Amino acid sequence: MGDCWNAGAIIATVFLPPLGTFMKKECGFEFWISILLTICFWIPGIIYSAWVVAQQIRVEAMGPMPGH
């Protein structure tokens, strides 16, 4: 995805962590963990979501793997 989408995901992660996770991973396991952490403990929710978003941006930057 584009740089604007990545910036939007990072900003969303700071204010509403599950939204940033949803923007990068959709409605998967990571999204539900982010919701749980954010409801129970706001700061761990932000940290986890930021990690998920950063990892996904890194994977997208690497491009497709050879042979896939």
mmCIF file of N, CA and C in Angstrom:
data_model
loop_
_atom_site.group_PDB
_atom_site.id
_atom_site.type_symbol
_atom_site.label_atom_id
_atom_site.label_comp_id
_atom_site.label_asym_id
_atom_site.label_seq_id
_atom_site.Cartn_x
_atom_site.Cartn_y
_atom_site.Cartn_z
ATOM 1 N N MET A 1 0.839 -1.175 0.000
ATOM 2 C CA MET A 1 0.000 0.000 0.000
ATOM 3 C C MET A 1 0.884 1.238 0.000
ATOM 4 N N GLY A 2 0.257 2.389 -0.183
ATOM 5 C CA GLY A 2 1.003 3.627 -0.307
ATOM 6 C C GLY A 2 1.479 4.197 1.013
ATOM 7 N N ASP A 3 2.353 5.192 0.886
ATOM 8 C CA ASP A 3 2.905 5.846 2.069
ATOM 9 C C ASP A 3 1.830 6.557 2.884
ATOM 10 N N CYS A 4 0.839 7.137 2.212
ATOM 11 C CA CYS A 4 -0.243 7.814 2.942
ATOM 12 C C CYS A 4 -1.033 6.819 3.779
ATOM 13 N N TRP A 5 -1.274 5.634 3.232
ATOM 14 C CA TRP A 5 -2.001 4.598 3.975
ATOM 15 C C TRP A 5 -1.179 4.158 5.184
ATOM 16 N N ASN A 6 0.125 4.023 5.017
ATOM 17 C CA ASN A 6 0.995 3.658 6.144
ATOM 18 C C ASN A 6 0.983 4.744 7.213
ATOM 19 N N ALA A 7 1.063 5.999 6.805
ATOM 20 C CA ALA A 7 1.028 7.102 7.769
ATOM 21 C C ALA A 7 -0.308 7.126 8.501
ATOM 22 N N GLY A 8 -1.380 6.872 7.780
ATOM 23 C CA GLY A 8 -2.703 6.819 8.406
ATOM 24 C C GLY A 8 -2.803 5.703 9.426
ATOM 25 N N ALA A 9 -2.222 4.550 9.110
ATOM 26 C CA ALA A 9 -2.238 3.421 10.045
ATOM 27 C C ALA A 9 -1.431 3.741 11.298
ATOM 28 N N ILE A 10 -0.313 4.421 11.137
ATOM 29 C CA ILE A 10 0.517 4.786 12.295
ATOM 30 C C ILE A 10 -0.216 5.791 13.178
ATOM 31 N N ILE A 11 -0.822 6.799 12.572
ATOM 32 C CA ILE A 11 -1.565 7.798 13.346
ATOM 33 C C ILE A 11 -2.763 7.154 14.035
ATOM 34 N N ALA A 12 -3.479 6.301 13.327
ATOM 35 C CA ALA A 12 -4.625 5.613 13.926
ATOM 36 C C ALA A 12 -4.192 4.746 15.100
ATOM 37 N N THR A 13 -3.016 4.141 15.008
ATOM 38 C CA THR A 13 -2.511 3.291 16.084
ATOM 39 C C THR A 13 -2.304 4.084 17.363
ATOM 40 N N VAL A 14 -1.871 5.318 17.252
ATOM 41 C CA VAL A 14 -1.632 6.139 18.444
ATOM 42 C C VAL A 14 -2.948 6.491 19.137
ATOM 43 N N PHE A 15 -3.970 6.839 18.372
ATOM 44 C CA PHE A 15 -5.227 7.299 18.960
ATOM 45 C C PHE A 15 -6.229 6.179 19.211
ATOM 46 N N LEU A 16 -6.271 5.181 18.346
ATOM 47 C CA LEU A 16 -7.191 4.059 18.493
ATOM 48 C C LEU A 16 -6.479 2.803 17.982
ATOM 49 N N PRO A 17 -5.699 2.159 18.850
ATOM 50 C CA PRO A 17 -4.830 1.059 18.426
ATOM 51 C C PRO A 17 -5.493 -0.028 17.567
ATOM 52 N N PRO A 18 -6.702 -0.497 17.890
ATOM 53 C CA PRO A 18 -7.280 -1.531 17.027
ATOM 54 C C PRO A 18 -7.523 -1.069 15.590
ATOM 55 N N LEU A 19 -7.787 0.210 15.392
ATOM 56 C CA LEU A 19 -8.014 0.717 14.037
ATOM 57 C C LEU A 19 -6.750 0.611 13.190
ATOM 58 N N GLY A 20 -5.615 0.979 13.762
ATOM 59 C CA GLY A 20 -4.357 0.846 13.026
ATOM 60 C C GLY A 20 -4.055 -0.599 12.677
ATOM 61 N N THR A 21 -4.320 -1.493 13.614
ATOM 62 C CA THR A 21 -4.112 -2.918 13.360
ATOM 63 C C THR A 21 -5.065 -3.408 12.281
ATOM 64 N N PHE A 22 -6.316 -2.977 12.335
ATOM 65 C CA PHE A 22 -7.304 -3.373 11.333
ATOM 66 C C PHE A 22 -6.904 -2.892 9.940
ATOM 67 N N MET A 23 -6.344 -1.691 9.860
ATOM 68 C CA MET A 23 -5.942 -1.142 8.564
ATOM 69 C C MET A 23 -4.849 -1.978 7.904
ATOM 70 N N LYS A 24 -4.031 -2.653 8.695
ATOM 71 C CA LYS A 24 -2.921 -3.425 8.132
ATOM 72 C C LYS A 24 -3.203 -4.924 8.073
ATOM 73 N N LYS A 25 -3.934 -5.461 9.034
ATOM 74 C CA LYS A 25 -4.114 -6.915 9.115
ATOM 75 C C LYS A 25 -5.569 -7.354 8.970
ATOM 76 N N GLU A 26 -6.476 -6.406 8.812
ATOM 77 C CA GLU A 26 -7.907 -6.648 8.720
ATOM 78 C C GLU A 26 -8.416 -7.338 9.986
ATOM 79 N N CYS A 27 -9.403 -8.189 9.875
ATOM 80 C CA CYS A 27 -10.083 -8.718 11.062
ATOM 81 C C CYS A 27 -9.484 -10.055 11.498
ATOM 82 N N GLY A 28 -8.181 -10.114 11.605
ATOM 83 C CA GLY A 28 -7.494 -11.345 11.989
ATOM 84 C C GLY A 28 -7.222 -11.417 13.478
ATOM 85 N N PHE A 29 -6.426 -12.379 13.844
ATOM 86 C CA PHE A 29 -6.065 -12.636 15.238
ATOM 87 C C PHE A 29 -5.428 -11.406 15.881
ATOM 88 N N GLU A 30 -4.546 -10.731 15.148
ATOM 89 C CA GLU A 30 -3.856 -9.562 15.682
ATOM 90 C C GLU A 30 -4.829 -8.450 16.059
ATOM 91 N N PHE A 31 -5.872 -8.297 15.258
ATOM 92 C CA PHE A 31 -6.890 -7.278 15.533
ATOM 93 C C PHE A 31 -7.586 -7.545 16.861
ATOM 94 N N TRP A 32 -7.969 -8.786 17.106
ATOM 95 C CA TRP A 32 -8.681 -9.126 18.344
ATOM 96 C C TRP A 32 -7.774 -9.010 19.564
ATOM 97 N N ILE A 33 -6.511 -9.370 19.417
ATOM 98 C CA ILE A 33 -5.558 -9.186 20.524
ATOM 99 C C ILE A 33 -5.416 -7.695 20.826
ATOM 100 N N SER A 34 -5.352 -6.886 19.793
ATOM 101 C CA SER A 34 -5.243 -5.443 19.968
ATOM 102 C C SER A 34 -6.459 -4.879 20.707
ATOM 103 N N ILE A 35 -7.641 -5.341 20.361
ATOM 104 C CA ILE A 35 -8.849 -4.891 21.063
ATOM 105 C C ILE A 35 -8.791 -5.280 22.529
ATOM 106 N N LEU A 36 -8.433 -6.521 22.804
ATOM 107 C CA LEU A 36 -8.360 -6.994 24.189
ATOM 108 C C LEU A 36 -7.347 -6.184 25.000
ATOM 109 N N LEU A 37 -6.159 -5.997 24.457
ATOM 110 C CA LEU A 37 -5.134 -5.234 25.170
ATOM 111 C C LEU A 37 -5.538 -3.773 25.371
ATOM 112 N N THR A 38 -6.198 -3.203 24.386
ATOM 113 C CA THR A 38 -6.610 -1.808 24.498
ATOM 114 C C THR A 38 -7.714 -1.643 25.540
ATOM 115 N N ILE A 39 -8.644 -2.575 25.590
ATOM 116 C CA ILE A 39 -9.718 -2.497 26.586
ATOM 117 C C ILE A 39 -9.163 -2.671 27.991
ATOM 118 N N CYS A 40 -8.290 -3.639 28.163
ATOM 119 C CA CYS A 40 -7.762 -3.934 29.501
ATOM 120 C C CYS A 40 -6.655 -2.972 29.918
ATOM 121 N N PHE A 41 -5.746 -2.703 29.016
ATOM 122 C CA PHE A 41 -4.561 -1.899 29.332
ATOM 123 C C PHE A 41 -4.234 -1.048 28.112
ATOM 124 N N TRP A 42 -4.529 0.236 28.157
ATOM 125 C CA TRP A 42 -4.399 1.113 26.986
ATOM 126 C C TRP A 42 -2.982 1.114 26.401
ATOM 127 N N ILE A 43 -1.965 1.325 27.233
ATOM 128 C CA ILE A 43 -0.585 1.444 26.746
ATOM 129 C C ILE A 43 -0.103 0.147 26.087
ATOM 130 N N PRO A 44 -0.304 -1.040 26.681
ATOM 131 C CA PRO A 44 0.091 -2.263 25.971
ATOM 132 C C PRO A 44 -0.638 -2.431 24.640
ATOM 133 N N GLY A 45 -1.875 -1.957 24.556
ATOM 134 C CA GLY A 45 -2.602 -2.004 23.286
ATOM 135 C C GLY A 45 -1.920 -1.162 22.227
ATOM 136 N N ILE A 46 -1.449 0.011 22.623
ATOM 137 C CA ILE A 46 -0.728 0.886 21.689
ATOM 138 C C ILE A 46 0.589 0.243 21.268
ATOM 139 N N ILE A 47 1.318 -0.294 22.226
ATOM 140 C CA ILE A 47 2.614 -0.913 21.923
ATOM 141 C C ILE A 47 2.436 -2.099 20.983
ATOM 142 N N TYR A 48 1.483 -2.968 21.285
ATOM 143 C CA TYR A 48 1.257 -4.148 20.443
ATOM 144 C C TYR A 48 0.824 -3.733 19.037
ATOM 145 N N SER A 49 -0.117 -2.812 18.947
ATOM 146 C CA SER A 49 -0.595 -2.374 17.635
ATOM 147 C C SER A 49 0.510 -1.707 16.827
ATOM 148 N N ALA A 50 1.339 -0.903 17.487
ATOM 149 C CA ALA A 50 2.459 -0.265 16.787
ATOM 150 C C ALA A 50 3.423 -1.314 16.254
ATOM 151 N N TRP A 51 3.665 -2.356 17.033
ATOM 152 C CA TRP A 51 4.552 -3.439 16.590
ATOM 153 C C TRP A 51 3.960 -4.157 15.382
ATOM 154 N N VAL A 52 2.658 -4.466 15.430
ATOM 155 C CA VAL A 52 1.998 -5.153 14.311
ATOM 156 C C VAL A 52 2.063 -4.295 13.050
ATOM 157 N N VAL A 53 1.743 -3.016 13.179
ATOM 158 C CA VAL A 53 1.759 -2.115 12.020
ATOM 159 C C VAL A 53 3.173 -1.996 11.457
ATOM 160 N N ALA A 54 4.164 -1.829 12.327
ATOM 161 C CA ALA A 54 5.554 -1.706 11.865
ATOM 162 C C ALA A 54 6.015 -2.972 11.151
ATOM 163 N N GLN A 55 5.670 -4.132 11.679
ATOM 164 C CA GLN A 55 6.051 -5.391 11.042
ATOM 165 C C GLN A 55 5.397 -5.526 9.672
ATOM 166 N N GLN A 56 4.129 -5.153 9.567
ATOM 167 C CA GLN A 56 3.430 -5.272 8.296
ATOM 168 C C GLN A 56 3.993 -4.297 7.268
ATOM 169 N N ILE A 57 4.343 -3.092 7.688
ATOM 170 C CA ILE A 57 4.956 -2.125 6.769
ATOM 171 C C ILE A 57 6.293 -2.669 6.267
ATOM 172 N N ARG A 58 7.069 -3.278 7.160
ATOM 173 C CA ARG A 58 8.361 -3.848 6.764
ATOM 174 C C ARG A 58 8.163 -4.977 5.760
ATOM 175 N N VAL A 59 7.191 -5.840 5.994
ATOM 176 C CA VAL A 59 6.918 -6.956 5.078
ATOM 177 C C VAL A 59 6.487 -6.419 3.713
ATOM 178 N N GLU A 60 5.618 -5.416 3.713
ATOM 179 C CA GLU A 60 5.175 -4.828 2.448
ATOM 180 C C GLU A 60 6.331 -4.176 1.697
ATOM 181 N N ALA A 61 7.266 -3.570 2.417
ATOM 182 C CA ALA A 61 8.407 -2.907 1.783
ATOM 183 C C ALA A 61 9.357 -3.912 1.138
ATOM 184 N N MET A 62 9.422 -5.125 1.690
ATOM 185 C CA MET A 62 10.307 -6.152 1.141
ATOM 186 C C MET A 62 9.789 -6.684 -0.185
ATOM 187 N N GLY A 63 8.495 -6.558 -0.430
ATOM 188 C CA GLY A 63 7.911 -7.042 -1.669
ATOM 189 C C GLY A 63 7.639 -8.529 -1.609
ATOM 190 N N PRO A 64 7.111 -9.074 -2.701
ATOM 191 C CA PRO A 64 6.784 -10.506 -2.717
ATOM 192 C C PRO A 64 8.038 -11.375 -2.683
ATOM 193 N N MET A 65 7.896 -12.517 -2.059
ATOM 194 C CA MET A 65 9.014 -13.462 -1.998
ATOM 195 C C MET A 65 9.178 -14.137 -3.355
ATOM 196 N N PRO A 66 10.396 -14.454 -3.742
ATOM 197 C CA PRO A 66 10.611 -15.139 -5.020
ATOM 198 C C PRO A 66 9.866 -16.474 -5.048
ATOM 199 N N GLY A 67 9.214 -16.730 -6.152
ATOM 200 C CA GLY A 67 8.498 -17.991 -6.310
ATOM 201 C C GLY A 67 7.079 -17.953 -5.784
ATOM 202 N N HIS A 68 6.621 -16.791 -5.302
ATOM 203 C CA HIS A 68 5.252 -16.692 -4.785
ATOM 204 C C HIS A 68 4.462 -15.699 -5.577
#
